[in-house]
């Protein structure tokens, strides 16, 4: 489900540097609060929903497709959301800038499943990534994963066994709870089609 390229969105993103995480040192006040991050934020429906549910938490929305990040940026500005910054790049390039035990929660929502076996190392639940998430999370921090893809879900459960994480909850058919959770645009579409949503929670 690729998003059509929107030139205006790239321009919009560049015009709104106030919501862009380009230098952590410039955003010390932002990092003074509890930080949650979403990797692969898409058009931002999940991060906007969570920012409203948890106004005292600051969120980093990571989206490497610049035009998609621009669509999300417009939603953040239009809705006057003050507790979200966007990182328009690959999480791999941000890892070294984030300190150990600096993040409260990490969300992986409908990540690219990279279905070919030879691409397994690119999956965001590959052990290399899980080890980085473990480093970033505070003690008792959580990683929360959702996907419609059976193969990615099963692969992830196997990778978790190689990690230091504790698997505290997993379900093949997640029942959405709007009191503490939000839906991404992908989850909305998949649920409308009647597809099961898989979910697990890891605790450090």
Coordinates of N, CA and C in Angstrom, one line a residue:
X1 N 0.8 -1.2 0.0 CA 0.0 0.0 0.0 C 0.9 1.2 0.0
X2 N 1.4 1.6 -1.2 CA 2.3 2.7 -1.3 C 1.5 4.0 -1.4
X3 N 2.0 5.1 -0.8 CA 1.4 6.4 -0.8 C 1.9 7.1 -2.0
X4 N 0.9 7.7 -2.8 CA 1.3 8.5 -4.0 C 2.2 9.7 -3.5
X5 N 3.2 9.9 -4.3 CA 4.1 11.0 -4.0 C 3.4 12.4 -4.1
X6 N 3.6 13.2 -3.1 CA 3.0 14.5 -3.0 C 4.1 15.6 -2.9
X7 N 4.4 16.3 -4.0 CA 5.5 17.3 -3.9 C 5.2 18.4 -2.9
X8 N 4.0 18.8 -2.7 CA 3.7 19.8 -1.7 C 4.1 19.4 -0.3
X9 N 4.0 18.1 0.0 CA 4.2 17.6 1.3 C 5.7 17.8 1.6
X10 N 6.6 17.6 0.7 CA 8.0 17.7 0.9 C 8.3 19.2 1.2
X11 N 7.7 20.1 0.4 CA 7.9 21.5 0.7 C 7.4 21.9 2.0
X12 N 6.2 21.4 2.4 CA 5.6 21.7 3.7 C 6.5 21.3 4.8
X13 N 7.1 20.1 4.7 CA 8.0 19.6 5.8 C 9.1 20.6 6.0
X14 N 9.7 21.0 4.9 CA 10.9 21.9 5.0 C 10.5 23.3 5.5
X15 N 9.3 23.7 5.3 CA 8.8 25.0 5.8 C 8.5 25.0 7.3
X16 N 8.4 23.8 7.9 CA 8.0 23.7 9.3 C 9.1 23.0 10.2
X17 N 10.2 23.7 10.2 CA 11.3 23.1 11.0 C 11.1 23.1 12.5
X18 N 10.1 23.8 12.9 CA 9.8 23.8 14.4 C 9.4 22.5 14.9
X19 N 8.9 21.6 14.0 CA 8.4 20.3 14.5 C 9.3 19.2 14.0
X20 N 10.5 19.6 13.5 CA 11.5 18.6 13.0 C 12.6 18.3 14.0
X21 N 12.8 17.1 14.3 CA 14.0 16.7 15.1 C 15.2 16.5 14.3
X22 N 16.0 17.6 14.2 CA 17.2 17.5 13.4 C 18.5 17.6 14.2
X23 N 18.3 18.1 15.5 CA 19.5 18.2 16.4 C 18.9 18.0 17.8
X24 N 19.2 16.9 18.4 CA 18.7 16.7 19.8 C 19.1 17.7 20.8
X25 N 20.3 18.3 20.6 CA 20.8 19.3 21.5 C 19.9 20.6 21.5
X26 N 19.2 20.8 20.4 CA 18.3 22.0 20.2 C 17.0 21.7 20.9
X27 N 16.7 20.5 21.3 CA 15.4 20.1 21.9 C 15.5 19.5 23.3
X28 N 16.4 20.1 24.1 CA 16.6 19.6 25.4 C 15.3 19.7 26.3
X29 N 14.5 20.7 26.1 CA 13.3 20.9 26.9 C 12.3 19.8 26.5
X30 N 12.3 19.4 25.2 CA 11.4 18.3 24.8 C 11.8 17.0 25.4
X31 N 13.1 16.7 25.5 CA 13.6 15.5 26.0 C 13.6 15.5 27.6
X32 N 13.3 16.6 28.2 CA 13.2 16.6 29.6 C 11.9 15.8 30.1
X33 N 11.0 15.6 29.2 CA 9.8 14.8 29.6 C 9.9 13.4 29.2
X34 N 9.0 12.6 29.6 CA 9.0 11.2 29.1 C 8.8 11.1 27.6
X35 N 9.6 10.3 27.0 CA 9.6 10.2 25.5 C 9.1 8.8 25.0
X36 N 8.1 8.8 24.1 CA 7.7 7.6 23.4 C 8.0 7.8 21.9
X37 N 8.4 6.7 21.2 CA 8.7 6.9 19.8 C 7.9 5.9 19.0
X38 N 7.5 6.3 17.8 CA 6.9 5.4 16.8 C 7.8 5.3 15.6
X39 N 8.2 4.1 15.2 CA 9.0 3.9 14.1 C 8.2 3.5 12.9
X40 N 8.2 4.4 11.9 CA 7.3 4.1 10.7 C 6.0 4.7 10.9
X41 N 5.9 6.0 11.1 CA 4.7 6.7 11.5 C 3.7 7.0 10.4
X42 N 4.1 6.8 9.1 CA 3.2 7.0 8.0 C 2.6 8.4 8.0
X43 N 1.3 8.5 7.8 CA 0.6 9.8 7.7 C 0.3 10.4 9.1
X44 N 0.6 9.6 10.2 CA 0.5 10.2 11.5 C -0.8 10.0 12.3
X45 N -1.7 9.2 11.8 CA -3.0 9.0 12.6 C -2.7 8.5 14.0
X46 N -1.8 7.5 14.1 CA -1.6 6.9 15.4 C -0.9 7.9 16.3
X47 N 0.1 8.6 15.8 CA 0.8 9.5 16.7 C 0.0 10.6 17.2
X48 N -0.9 11.1 16.3 CA -1.8 12.2 16.7 C -2.8 11.7 17.7
X49 N -3.3 10.5 17.5 CA -4.3 9.9 18.5 C -3.6 9.7 19.9
X50 N -2.4 9.2 19.9 CA -1.7 9.0 21.1 C -1.3 10.3 21.8
X51 N -0.9 11.3 21.0 CA -0.5 12.6 21.6 C -1.7 13.2 22.3
X52 N -2.9 12.9 21.9 CA -4.1 13.5 22.6 C -4.5 12.6 23.8
X53 N -4.3 11.3 23.7 CA -4.6 10.5 24.9 C -3.6 10.7 26.0
X54 N -2.3 11.1 25.6 CA -1.3 11.2 26.6 C -0.6 12.6 26.4
X55 N -1.3 13.7 26.8 CA -0.7 15.0 26.6 C 0.5 15.3 27.4
X56 N 0.8 14.6 28.4 CA 2.0 14.8 29.3 C 3.2 14.0 28.8
X57 N 3.0 13.2 27.7 CA 4.1 12.5 27.1 C 4.6 13.2 25.8
X58 N 5.9 13.2 25.5 CA 6.4 13.8 24.3 C 6.6 12.6 23.3
X59 N 6.3 12.8 22.1 CA 6.4 11.7 21.1 C 7.4 12.1 19.9
X60 N 8.1 11.1 19.5 CA 8.9 11.3 18.3 C 8.3 10.4 17.2
X61 N 8.0 10.9 16.1 CA 7.4 10.2 15.0 C 8.5 10.0 13.9
X62 N 8.9 8.8 13.7 CA 10.0 8.5 12.7 C 9.4 8.0 11.4
X63 N 9.6 8.7 10.4 CA 9.1 8.3 9.0 C 10.1 8.7 8.0
X64 N 10.7 7.7 7.3 CA 11.8 7.9 6.4 C 11.3 8.4 5.0
X65 N 10.1 8.3 4.6 CA 9.6 8.8 3.3 C 9.2 10.2 3.5
X66 N 9.9 11.1 2.9 CA 9.8 12.5 3.2 C 8.4 13.1 2.8
X67 N 7.8 12.7 1.7 CA 6.5 13.2 1.4 C 5.4 12.7 2.3
X68 N 5.6 11.5 2.8 CA 4.6 11.0 3.8 C 4.8 11.7 5.1
X69 N 6.0 12.0 5.5 CA 6.3 12.7 6.7 C 5.7 14.1 6.6
X70 N 5.7 14.7 5.4 CA 5.1 16.0 5.2 C 3.6 16.0 5.4
X71 N 2.9 14.9 5.0 CA 1.5 14.8 5.2 C 1.2 14.8 6.7
X72 N 2.0 14.0 7.4 CA 1.9 14.0 8.9 C 2.2 15.3 9.5
X73 N 3.2 16.1 9.0 CA 3.5 17.4 9.6 C 2.3 18.3 9.4
X74 N 1.6 18.3 8.3 CA 0.5 19.2 8.2 C -0.6 18.9 9.2
X75 N -0.8 17.6 9.5 CA -1.8 17.2 10.5 C -1.4 17.7 11.9
X76 N -0.1 17.6 12.2 CA 0.4 18.1 13.5 C 0.2 19.6 13.6
X77 N 0.5 20.4 12.6 CA 0.4 21.8 12.6 C -1.1 22.2 12.6
X78 N -1.9 21.6 11.7 CA -3.3 22.0 11.6 C -4.0 21.7 12.9
X79 N -3.6 20.7 13.7 CA -4.3 20.3 14.9 C -3.6 20.9 16.2
X80 N -2.6 21.8 15.9 CA -1.9 22.5 17.0 C -1.3 21.5 18.0
X81 N -0.8 20.4 17.6 CA -0.2 19.4 18.5 C 1.2 19.9 18.9
X82 N 1.5 20.0 20.2 CA 2.7 20.5 20.7 C 3.6 19.5 21.3
X83 N 3.2 18.2 21.4 CA 4.0 17.2 22.0 C 4.5 16.1 21.1
X84 N 4.7 16.5 19.8 CA 5.2 15.6 18.8 C 6.3 16.3 17.9
X85 N 7.4 15.6 17.8 CA 8.4 16.0 16.8 C 8.6 14.9 15.8
X86 N 8.9 15.3 14.5 CA 9.1 14.3 13.4 C 10.5 14.2 13.1
X87 N 11.0 12.9 13.0 CA 12.3 12.7 12.5 C 12.1 12.1 11.1
X88 N 12.4 12.9 10.0 CA 12.1 12.4 8.6 C 13.3 11.7 8.1
X89 N 13.6 10.5 8.6 CA 14.7 9.7 8.2 C 14.6 8.3 8.7
X90 N 15.7 7.5 8.5 CA 15.7 6.1 8.9 C 16.1 6.0 10.3
X91 N 15.4 5.2 11.1 CA 15.8 5.0 12.5 C 17.2 4.6 12.7
X92 N 17.8 3.9 11.8 CA 19.2 3.5 11.9 C 20.1 4.7 12.0
X93 N 19.7 5.8 11.4 CA 20.6 7.1 11.5 C 20.3 7.8 12.8
X94 N 19.3 7.5 13.5 CA 19.0 8.2 14.8 C 19.5 7.4 16.0
X95 N 19.8 6.1 15.8 CA 20.1 5.3 17.0 C 21.3 5.9 17.8
X96 N 22.4 6.3 17.1 CA 23.6 6.8 17.8 C 23.4 8.1 18.5
X97 N 22.3 8.8 18.2 CA 22.0 10.1 18.9 C 21.2 9.9 20.1
X98 N 20.5 8.8 20.3 CA 19.7 8.5 21.4 C 20.4 7.8 22.5
X99 N 20.3 8.3 23.7 CA 21.0 7.8 24.9 C 20.4 6.4 25.3
X100 N 21.2 5.7 26.0 CA 20.8 4.4 26.7 C 19.7 4.8 27.7
X101 N 18.7 4.0 27.8 CA 17.6 4.1 28.8 C 16.9 5.5 28.7
X102 N 16.7 6.0 27.5 CA 16.1 7.4 27.4 C 14.7 7.4 26.9
X103 N 14.2 6.2 26.5 CA 12.8 6.1 25.9 C 11.9 5.2 26.8
X104 N 10.7 5.7 27.0 CA 9.7 5.0 27.8 C 9.0 3.9 27.0
X105 N 8.6 4.1 25.8 CA 7.9 3.1 25.0 C 8.3 3.3 23.5
X106 N 8.3 2.2 22.8 CA 8.6 2.1 21.4 C 7.4 1.4 20.7
X107 N 6.9 2.1 19.6 CA 5.7 1.5 18.9 C 6.2 1.1 17.5
X108 N 5.8 -0.1 17.1 CA 6.0 -0.6 15.7 C 4.7 -0.9 15.2
X109 N 4.2 -0.1 14.3 CA 2.8 -0.3 13.8 C 2.9 -0.6 12.3
X110 N 2.5 -1.9 11.9 CA 2.4 -2.3 10.5 C 3.6 -2.0 9.7
X111 N 4.8 -2.4 10.3 CA 6.1 -2.3 9.7 C 6.1 -3.1 8.4
X112 N 7.0 -2.7 7.4 CA 7.2 -3.4 6.2 C 7.6 -4.8 6.5
X113 N 6.9 -5.9 6.1 CA 7.2 -7.2 6.4 C 8.4 -7.8 5.7
X114 N 8.9 -7.1 4.7 CA 10.0 -7.7 3.9 C 9.9 -9.2 3.7
X115 N 8.9 -9.6 3.0 CA 8.6 -11.0 2.9 C 9.6 -12.0 2.4
X116 N 10.5 -11.5 1.5 CA 11.6 -12.4 1.0 C 12.6 -12.8 2.1
X117 N 12.9 -14.0 2.2 CA 13.8 -14.5 3.3 C 15.2 -13.8 3.3
X118 N 15.6 -13.4 2.1 CA 16.9 -12.8 2.0 C 16.9 -11.4 2.5
X119 N 15.7 -10.8 2.8 CA 15.6 -9.5 3.3 C 15.3 -9.5 4.8
X120 N 15.4 -10.6 5.5 CA 15.0 -10.8 6.9 C 15.7 -9.7 7.8
X121 N 16.9 -9.4 7.5 CA 17.7 -8.5 8.3 C 17.2 -7.1 8.3
X122 N 16.3 -6.8 7.3 CA 15.7 -5.4 7.2 C 14.5 -5.3 8.0
X123 N 13.9 -6.4 8.5 CA 12.7 -6.3 9.3 C 13.0 -5.6 10.6
X124 N 12.1 -4.8 11.0 CA 12.3 -4.0 12.3 C 12.2 -4.8 13.5
X125 N 11.9 -6.1 13.4 CA 12.0 -7.0 14.6 C 13.1 -8.0 14.5
X126 N 14.0 -7.8 13.6 CA 15.2 -8.6 13.5 C 16.0 -8.3 14.8
X127 N 16.8 -9.3 15.2 CA 17.5 -9.3 16.5 C 18.4 -8.0 16.6
X128 N 19.0 -7.6 15.5 CA 19.9 -6.4 15.6 C 19.1 -5.2 16.0
X129 N 17.8 -5.1 15.5 CA 17.0 -3.9 15.9 C 16.5 -4.1 17.4
X130 N 16.1 -5.4 17.7 CA 15.6 -5.6 19.1 C 16.7 -5.2 20.1
X131 N 17.9 -5.5 19.8 CA 19.0 -5.2 20.7 C 19.1 -3.7 20.9
X132 N 18.9 -2.9 19.8 CA 19.0 -1.4 19.9 C 17.8 -0.9 20.7
X133 N 16.6 -1.5 20.5 CA 15.4 -1.0 21.3 C 15.6 -1.3 22.8
X134 N 16.2 -2.4 23.1 CA 16.5 -2.8 24.5 C 17.4 -1.8 25.1
X135 N 18.4 -1.4 24.3 CA 19.4 -0.4 24.9 C 18.7 1.0 25.1
X136 N 17.8 1.4 24.2 CA 17.1 2.7 24.3 C 16.1 2.7 25.4
X137 N 15.4 1.6 25.7 CA 14.3 1.7 26.6 C 14.8 1.8 28.1
X138 N 14.0 2.5 28.8 CA 14.3 2.6 30.3 C 14.0 1.3 30.9
X139 N 14.4 1.1 32.1 CA 14.1 -0.1 32.9 C 12.6 -0.2 33.0
X140 N 12.0 -1.3 32.7 CA 10.5 -1.5 32.6 C 9.9 -0.9 31.4
X141 N 10.7 -0.3 30.5 CA 10.1 0.2 29.3 C 9.5 -0.9 28.4
X142 N 8.7 -0.5 27.5 CA 7.9 -1.4 26.7 C 8.1 -1.2 25.2
X143 N 8.1 -2.3 24.4 CA 7.9 -2.2 23.0 C 6.6 -2.8 22.6
X144 N 5.8 -2.1 21.8 CA 4.5 -2.6 21.4 C 4.4 -2.7 19.9
X145 N 4.0 -3.9 19.5 CA 4.1 -4.2 18.0 C 2.6 -4.5 17.6
X146 N 2.3 -4.0 16.4 CA 1.0 -4.4 15.8 C 1.2 -4.7 14.3
X147 N 0.6 -5.7 13.7 CA 0.7 -6.0 12.3 C -0.5 -6.8 11.8
X148 N -0.7 -6.8 10.6 CA -1.7 -7.7 10.0 C -1.0 -8.9 9.3
X149 N 0.3 -8.9 9.3 CA 1.0 -9.9 8.5 C 1.4 -11.1 9.4
X150 N 0.9 -12.2 9.0 CA 1.1 -13.4 9.8 C 2.6 -13.8 9.8
X151 N 3.2 -13.7 8.7 CA 4.6 -14.1 8.6 C 5.5 -13.2 9.5
X152 N 5.3 -11.9 9.4 CA 6.1 -11.0 10.3 C 5.9 -11.2 11.7
X153 N 4.6 -11.5 12.1 CA 4.3 -11.8 13.5 C 5.0 -13.0 14.0
X154 N 4.9 -14.1 13.2 CA 5.6 -15.3 13.6 C 7.1 -15.2 13.6
X155 N 7.6 -14.5 12.7 CA 9.1 -14.3 12.6 C 9.5 -13.5 13.9
X156 N 8.7 -12.5 14.2 CA 9.1 -11.6 15.4 C 9.1 -12.4 16.7
X157 N 8.1 -13.3 16.8 CA 8.1 -14.1 18.1 C 9.3 -15.0 18.2
X158 N 9.8 -15.4 17.1 CA 11.1 -16.2 17.1 C 12.3 -15.4 17.4
X159 N 12.3 -14.2 16.9 CA 13.5 -13.3 17.2 C 13.5 -12.8 18.6
X160 N 12.3 -12.7 19.2 CA 12.2 -12.3 20.6 C 12.9 -13.3 21.5
X161 N 12.9 -14.5 21.1 CA 13.5 -15.6 21.9 C 15.0 -15.4 22.0
X162 N 15.6 -14.7 21.0 CA 17.0 -14.4 21.0 C 17.4 -13.2 21.7
X163 N 16.4 -12.4 22.1 CA 16.7 -11.1 22.8 C 16.6 -11.2 24.3
X164 N 16.9 -10.1 25.0 CA 16.7 -10.0 26.4 C 15.3 -9.6 26.9
X165 N 14.5 -9.3 25.9 CA 13.1 -8.9 26.3 C 12.3 -10.0 26.9
X166 N 11.3 -9.6 27.8 CA 10.3 -10.4 28.3 C 9.0 -10.2 27.5
X167 N 8.5 -11.3 26.9 CA 7.2 -11.2 26.2 C 6.1 -11.3 27.2
X168 N 5.4 -10.2 27.4 CA 4.4 -10.2 28.5 C 3.0 -10.3 28.0
X169 N 2.8 -10.1 26.7 CA 1.5 -10.3 26.1 C 1.6 -10.5 24.6
X170 N 0.8 -11.4 24.0 CA 0.7 -11.5 22.6 C -0.6 -12.1 22.2
X171 N -1.2 -11.6 21.1 CA -2.5 -12.1 20.6 C -2.5 -12.0 19.1
X172 N -3.1 -13.1 18.5 CA -3.2 -13.1 17.0 C -4.4 -12.3 16.5
X173 N -5.3 -11.9 17.5 CA -6.5 -11.2 17.1 C -6.8 -10.1 18.2
X174 N -6.1 -9.0 18.0 CA -6.1 -8.0 19.0 C -7.5 -7.2 19.0
X175 N -8.1 -7.0 20.1 CA -9.3 -6.2 20.3 C -8.9 -4.8 20.7
X176 N -9.2 -3.9 19.8 CA -8.8 -2.5 20.0 C -9.4 -1.9 21.2
X177 N -8.6 -1.1 22.0 CA -9.1 -0.4 23.2 C -8.8 1.1 23.0
X178 N -9.8 1.9 22.7 CA -9.6 3.3 22.4 C -9.3 4.1 23.7
X179 N -9.4 3.5 24.9 CA -9.1 4.3 26.1 C -7.6 4.4 26.3
X180 N -6.8 3.5 25.7 CA -5.3 3.6 25.8 C -4.5 3.4 24.6
X181 N -5.2 3.3 23.4 CA -4.6 3.0 22.2 C -5.2 3.9 21.1
X182 N -4.4 4.0 20.0 CA -4.9 4.7 18.8 C -4.7 3.9 17.6
X183 N -5.4 4.2 16.5 CA -5.2 3.4 15.2 C -4.5 4.2 14.2
X184 N -3.6 3.5 13.5 CA -2.9 4.1 12.4 C -3.9 4.0 11.2
X185 N -3.6 4.7 10.1 CA -4.4 4.7 8.9 C -4.4 3.2 8.4
X186 N -3.3 2.5 8.5 CA -3.3 1.1 8.1 C -4.3 0.2 8.9
X187 N -4.2 0.4 10.2 CA -5.1 -0.4 11.1 C -6.6 -0.2 10.7
X188 N -6.9 1.1 10.5 CA -8.3 1.4 10.1 C -8.7 0.6 8.9
X189 N -7.9 0.7 7.9 CA -8.2 0.0 6.6 C -8.3 -1.5 6.8
X190 N -7.3 -2.1 7.5 CA -7.3 -3.5 7.7 C -8.6 -4.0 8.5
X191 N -8.9 -3.2 9.5 CA -10.1 -3.6 10.3 C -11.4 -3.5 9.5
X192 N -11.5 -2.5 8.6 CA -12.6 -2.4 7.7 C -12.8 -3.6 6.8
X193 N -11.6 -4.2 6.4 CA -11.7 -5.4 5.6 C -11.8 -6.7 6.4
X194 N -11.9 -6.6 7.7 CA -12.1 -7.7 8.5 C -10.8 -8.5 8.8
X195 N -9.7 -7.9 8.6 CA -8.4 -8.7 8.8 C -8.1 -8.6 10.3
X196 N -7.5 -9.7 10.8 CA -7.1 -9.8 12.1 C -5.8 -9.0 12.4
X197 N -5.7 -8.3 13.5 CA -4.6 -7.5 13.9 C -3.8 -8.3 15.0
X198 N -2.5 -8.6 14.7 CA -1.7 -9.3 15.6 C -1.0 -8.2 16.5
X199 N -0.7 -8.6 17.7 CA -0.1 -7.6 18.6 C 0.7 -8.3 19.7
X200 N 1.8 -7.8 20.1 CA 2.6 -8.3 21.2 C 3.2 -7.1 22.0
X201 N 3.5 -7.3 23.3 CA 4.1 -6.3 24.1 C 5.3 -7.0 24.8
X202 N 6.5 -6.3 24.6 CA 7.7 -6.7 25.2 C 8.1 -5.7 26.4
X203 N 8.6 -6.3 27.4 CA 9.0 -5.4 28.5 C 10.5 -5.7 28.8
X204 N 11.2 -4.6 29.1 CA 12.6 -4.7 29.4 C 12.8 -5.2 30.8

